[in-house]
Amino acid sequence: MAEDGERHEYRMEELAEAAGITVRTLRFYRERKLIPPPRREGRIAWYDDTHLARLRTIAALLERGHTLSGIAELAEAFDEGRDVGDLLGLGAPTEEVPVRLTPEELADHFGDQATPENLAAALDLGYLGIDGGEIVHISRRLLDVSAALVREGVPLADVLCAGRRVREHAEALAVLFTDLVLAQPGRTPEDLARLRPLAKSVAEAELSLALDRRLREQP
């Protein structure tokens, strides 16, 4: 193993002991592709802390009632997910705070609705990215709102579908405001960044007024 503070590596027996499982179970998980392949050094297979984290995640999900088939689908979605660099965009300005989650923490937010289908939809939408053994949600606010709607009984699939539609409208509003500002003589991208709060205020006010109108229309 490496010294403390560095990445640890384990032989198969050491990894199984650290995870609290048998070597036979570890082999079974590897055959089912529930964990990534080890690093090979000649005939020796070396595992690391990423594998240990995945094994602990599997144990936590099994305790929550997930089946191995379902966990395998989740693992495949994680391994094929968008990289966190693609998700956040290198150097891109943002006011949103990303959130790092383990798969079991994601399950705590969404329960049995943290399905492979919903995970794949969130990855495709750009809400989630993968960074090693962790999941990164692009926005604390979006995560909290999504979880709150699910707790209110709205299916996560419907929340994600609505999120995609909101994304389309938000993109149109961003284009409108960008064109409005940069069309003025002498304006620069720095002006656009400086005036950004005005665009947010207009969008929030108009949404509030629209919700008022919808509420008045309800019987």
Short mmCIF file of C-alpha atoms in Angstrom, two decimals:
data_model
loop_
_atom_site.label_atom_id
_atom_site.label_comp_id
_atom_site.label_asym_id
_atom_site.label_seq_id
_atom_site.Cartn_x
_atom_site.Cartn_y
_atom_site.Cartn_z
CA MET A 1 0.00 0.00 0.00
CA ALA A 2 1.04 3.63 -0.46
CA GLU A 3 1.76 5.96 2.43
CA ASP A 4 -1.08 7.86 4.08
CA GLY A 5 -2.29 10.80 2.02
CA GLU A 6 -1.57 9.01 -1.24
CA ARG A 7 -3.61 6.59 -3.30
CA HIS A 8 -3.70 3.13 -1.78
CA GLU A 9 -3.38 -0.01 -3.88
CA TYR A 10 -4.60 -3.45 -2.87
CA ARG A 11 -4.17 -7.01 -3.96
CA MET A 12 -7.41 -8.90 -4.35
CA GLU A 13 -7.30 -10.41 -0.85
CA GLU A 14 -6.49 -7.03 0.72
CA LEU A 15 -9.33 -5.30 -1.12
CA ALA A 16 -11.84 -7.96 -0.12
CA GLU A 17 -10.78 -7.64 3.54
CA ALA A 18 -11.00 -3.81 3.44
CA ALA A 19 -14.49 -4.02 1.90
CA GLY A 20 -15.68 -6.68 4.33
CA ILE A 21 -16.49 -9.25 1.66
CA THR A 22 -15.04 -12.56 0.56
CA VAL A 23 -12.63 -12.98 -2.32
CA ARG A 24 -15.26 -15.12 -4.00
CA THR A 25 -17.76 -12.27 -3.81
CA LEU A 26 -15.18 -9.85 -5.19
CA ARG A 27 -14.53 -12.16 -8.13
CA PHE A 28 -18.28 -12.37 -8.75
CA TYR A 29 -18.59 -8.57 -8.75
CA ARG A 30 -15.69 -8.27 -11.15
CA GLU A 31 -17.20 -10.88 -13.49
CA ARG A 32 -20.52 -8.98 -13.41
CA LYS A 33 -18.57 -5.78 -14.24
CA LEU A 34 -19.83 -4.09 -11.09
CA ILE A 35 -16.32 -2.73 -10.52
CA PRO A 36 -13.79 -1.42 -13.07
CA PRO A 37 -10.96 -3.71 -14.20
CA PRO A 38 -7.84 -3.66 -11.99
CA ARG A 39 -4.43 -2.38 -13.03
CA ARG A 40 -2.27 -5.24 -14.21
CA GLU A 41 1.40 -5.58 -13.35
CA GLY A 42 2.51 -8.87 -14.82
CA ARG A 43 0.28 -11.52 -13.25
CA ILE A 44 -0.65 -9.30 -10.31
CA ALA A 45 -3.94 -7.38 -10.30
CA TRP A 46 -3.82 -4.12 -8.36
CA TYR A 47 -6.97 -2.41 -7.09
CA ASP A 48 -7.17 1.09 -5.60
CA ASP A 49 -9.40 3.33 -3.49
CA THR A 50 -11.80 3.81 -6.41
CA HIS A 51 -12.57 0.08 -6.33
CA LEU A 52 -12.99 0.18 -2.55
CA ALA A 53 -15.41 3.11 -2.84
CA ARG A 54 -17.42 1.22 -5.48
CA LEU A 55 -17.62 -1.88 -3.27
CA ARG A 56 -18.86 0.20 -0.34
CA THR A 57 -21.42 1.79 -2.65
CA ILE A 58 -22.63 -1.66 -3.75
CA ALA A 59 -23.03 -2.67 -0.10
CA ALA A 60 -24.97 0.50 0.70
CA LEU A 61 -27.28 0.07 -2.31
CA LEU A 62 -27.92 -3.58 -1.43
CA GLU A 63 -28.92 -2.48 2.07
CA ARG A 64 -31.41 -0.05 0.47
CA GLY A 65 -33.05 -2.92 -1.41
CA HIS A 66 -31.48 -2.47 -4.86
CA THR A 67 -30.88 -5.69 -6.81
CA LEU A 68 -27.52 -6.63 -8.27
CA SER A 69 -29.01 -6.30 -11.76
CA GLY A 70 -30.11 -2.76 -11.00
CA ILE A 71 -26.73 -1.92 -9.45
CA ALA A 72 -24.98 -3.30 -12.54
CA GLU A 73 -27.04 -0.97 -14.74
CA LEU A 74 -26.22 1.98 -12.50
CA ALA A 75 -22.52 1.05 -12.58
CA GLU A 76 -22.60 0.92 -16.37
CA ALA A 77 -24.28 4.33 -16.49
CA PHE A 78 -21.63 5.76 -14.15
CA ASP A 79 -18.77 4.32 -16.18
CA GLU A 80 -20.23 5.63 -19.44
CA GLY A 81 -21.24 9.00 -18.01
CA ARG A 82 -20.07 12.46 -19.05
CA ASP A 83 -16.73 13.55 -17.64
CA VAL A 84 -16.96 16.35 -15.09
CA GLY A 85 -14.76 18.58 -17.27
CA ASP A 86 -17.30 18.35 -20.09
CA LEU A 87 -20.11 19.00 -17.62
CA LEU A 88 -18.74 22.19 -16.07
CA GLY A 89 -16.77 23.51 -19.02
CA LEU A 90 -13.17 24.47 -18.32
CA GLY A 91 -12.90 28.13 -17.36
CA ALA A 92 -16.60 28.79 -17.91
CA PRO A 93 -18.03 31.48 -15.60
CA THR A 94 -20.89 30.32 -13.44
CA GLU A 95 -22.82 31.34 -10.36
CA GLU A 96 -23.91 27.78 -9.64
CA VAL A 97 -22.21 25.62 -7.02
CA PRO A 98 -21.48 22.04 -8.15
CA VAL A 99 -22.20 19.22 -5.69
CA ARG A 100 -20.13 16.05 -5.31
CA LEU A 101 -22.13 12.94 -4.42
CA THR A 102 -21.53 9.25 -3.95
CA PRO A 103 -24.07 6.95 -5.63
CA GLU A 104 -25.59 6.17 -2.24
CA GLU A 105 -25.98 9.89 -1.48
CA LEU A 106 -27.76 10.28 -4.81
CA ALA A 107 -30.05 7.43 -3.75
CA ASP A 108 -30.70 9.28 -0.47
CA HIS A 109 -31.96 12.27 -2.49
CA PHE A 110 -34.15 10.35 -4.92
CA GLY A 111 -34.76 6.91 -3.39
CA ASP A 112 -36.01 4.25 -5.77
CA GLN A 113 -36.28 6.86 -8.54
CA ALA A 114 -32.48 6.92 -8.89
CA THR A 115 -32.90 4.39 -11.69
CA PRO A 116 -30.50 3.76 -14.60
CA GLU A 117 -33.04 5.38 -16.95
CA ASN A 118 -33.30 8.56 -14.89
CA LEU A 119 -29.55 8.65 -14.34
CA ALA A 120 -28.95 8.35 -18.08
CA ALA A 121 -31.46 11.16 -18.70
CA ALA A 122 -29.72 13.40 -16.14
CA LEU A 123 -26.34 12.65 -17.72
CA ASP A 124 -27.70 13.46 -21.17
CA LEU A 125 -29.30 16.67 -19.92
CA GLY A 126 -26.00 17.77 -18.41
CA TYR A 127 -27.12 17.78 -14.79
CA LEU A 128 -24.64 15.05 -13.84
CA GLY A 129 -21.02 14.24 -14.62
CA ILE A 130 -18.63 11.57 -13.37
CA ASP A 131 -15.31 12.26 -11.64
CA GLY A 132 -13.60 9.03 -10.63
CA GLY A 133 -15.84 7.31 -8.10
CA GLU A 134 -17.97 10.41 -7.51
CA ILE A 135 -20.96 11.96 -9.21
CA VAL A 136 -20.96 15.72 -9.74
CA HIS A 137 -24.26 17.59 -10.00
CA ILE A 138 -23.87 20.83 -11.90
CA SER A 139 -25.94 22.93 -9.47
CA ARG A 140 -26.81 22.75 -5.78
CA ARG A 141 -29.98 24.75 -6.48
CA LEU A 142 -31.16 22.41 -9.24
CA LEU A 143 -30.39 19.36 -7.10
CA ASP A 144 -32.35 20.74 -4.14
CA VAL A 145 -35.33 21.75 -6.29
CA SER A 146 -35.41 18.40 -8.09
CA ALA A 147 -35.30 16.49 -4.80
CA ALA A 148 -38.03 18.72 -3.32
CA LEU A 149 -40.33 18.09 -6.29
CA VAL A 150 -39.76 14.33 -6.00
CA ARG A 151 -40.64 14.52 -2.28
CA GLU A 152 -43.85 16.29 -3.32
CA GLY A 153 -44.77 13.27 -5.44
CA VAL A 154 -43.61 14.45 -8.85
CA PRO A 155 -41.85 11.57 -10.68
CA LEU A 156 -38.18 12.25 -11.31
CA ALA A 157 -38.64 11.36 -14.99
CA ASP A 158 -41.19 14.19 -15.29
CA VAL A 159 -38.88 16.58 -13.43
CA LEU A 160 -36.07 15.82 -15.88
CA CYS A 161 -38.40 16.20 -18.86
CA ALA A 162 -39.49 19.59 -17.54
CA GLY A 163 -35.85 20.49 -16.96
CA ARG A 164 -35.10 19.86 -20.61
CA ARG A 165 -37.94 22.17 -21.67
CA VAL A 166 -36.82 24.85 -19.22
CA ARG A 167 -33.30 24.55 -20.64
CA GLU A 168 -34.62 25.31 -24.12
CA HIS A 169 -36.47 28.42 -22.94
CA ALA A 170 -33.50 29.55 -20.85
CA GLU A 171 -31.20 29.25 -23.86
CA ALA A 172 -33.61 31.40 -25.89
CA LEU A 173 -33.71 34.04 -23.15
CA ALA A 174 -29.91 34.05 -22.91
CA VAL A 175 -29.61 34.58 -26.66
CA LEU A 176 -32.18 37.39 -26.50
CA PHE A 177 -30.35 39.22 -23.71
CA THR A 178 -26.92 38.68 -25.30
CA ASP A 179 -28.12 40.11 -28.60
CA LEU A 180 -29.81 43.03 -26.83
CA VAL A 181 -26.64 44.05 -24.99
CA LEU A 182 -23.99 43.35 -27.63
CA ALA A 183 -26.01 45.04 -30.38
CA GLN A 184 -25.29 48.40 -28.71
CA PRO A 185 -22.21 50.26 -30.03
CA GLY A 186 -19.05 49.66 -28.06
CA ARG A 187 -20.45 46.86 -25.91
CA THR A 188 -18.15 43.96 -25.01
CA PRO A 189 -18.54 40.53 -23.35
CA GLU A 190 -17.37 42.21 -20.14
CA ASP A 191 -20.48 44.42 -20.30
CA LEU A 192 -22.61 41.32 -20.80
CA ALA A 193 -21.15 39.75 -17.65
CA ARG A 194 -21.64 42.98 -15.69
CA LEU A 195 -25.28 43.32 -16.75
CA ARG A 196 -26.06 39.64 -16.19
CA PRO A 197 -28.03 40.28 -12.94
CA LEU A 198 -30.49 42.44 -14.92
CA ALA A 199 -31.36 39.52 -17.20
CA LYS A 200 -31.95 37.28 -14.18
CA SER A 201 -34.19 39.90 -12.55
CA VAL A 202 -36.33 40.26 -15.66
CA ALA A 203 -36.70 36.48 -16.07
CA GLU A 204 -37.59 36.01 -12.38
CA ALA A 205 -40.13 38.85 -12.42
CA GLU A 206 -41.81 37.64 -15.60
CA LEU A 207 -42.02 34.08 -14.27
CA SER A 208 -43.56 35.36 -11.03
CA LEU A 209 -46.18 37.35 -12.95
CA ALA A 210 -46.90 34.38 -15.23
CA LEU A 211 -47.44 32.11 -12.21
CA ASP A 212 -49.82 34.71 -10.76
CA ARG A 213 -51.84 34.61 -13.98
CA ARG A 214 -51.93 30.81 -13.98
CA LEU A 215 -53.10 30.74 -10.37
CA ARG A 216 -55.93 33.19 -11.11
CA GLU A 217 -57.06 30.95 -13.97
CA GLN A 218 -57.42 27.90 -11.73
CA PRO A 219 -61.03 27.01 -10.81
#
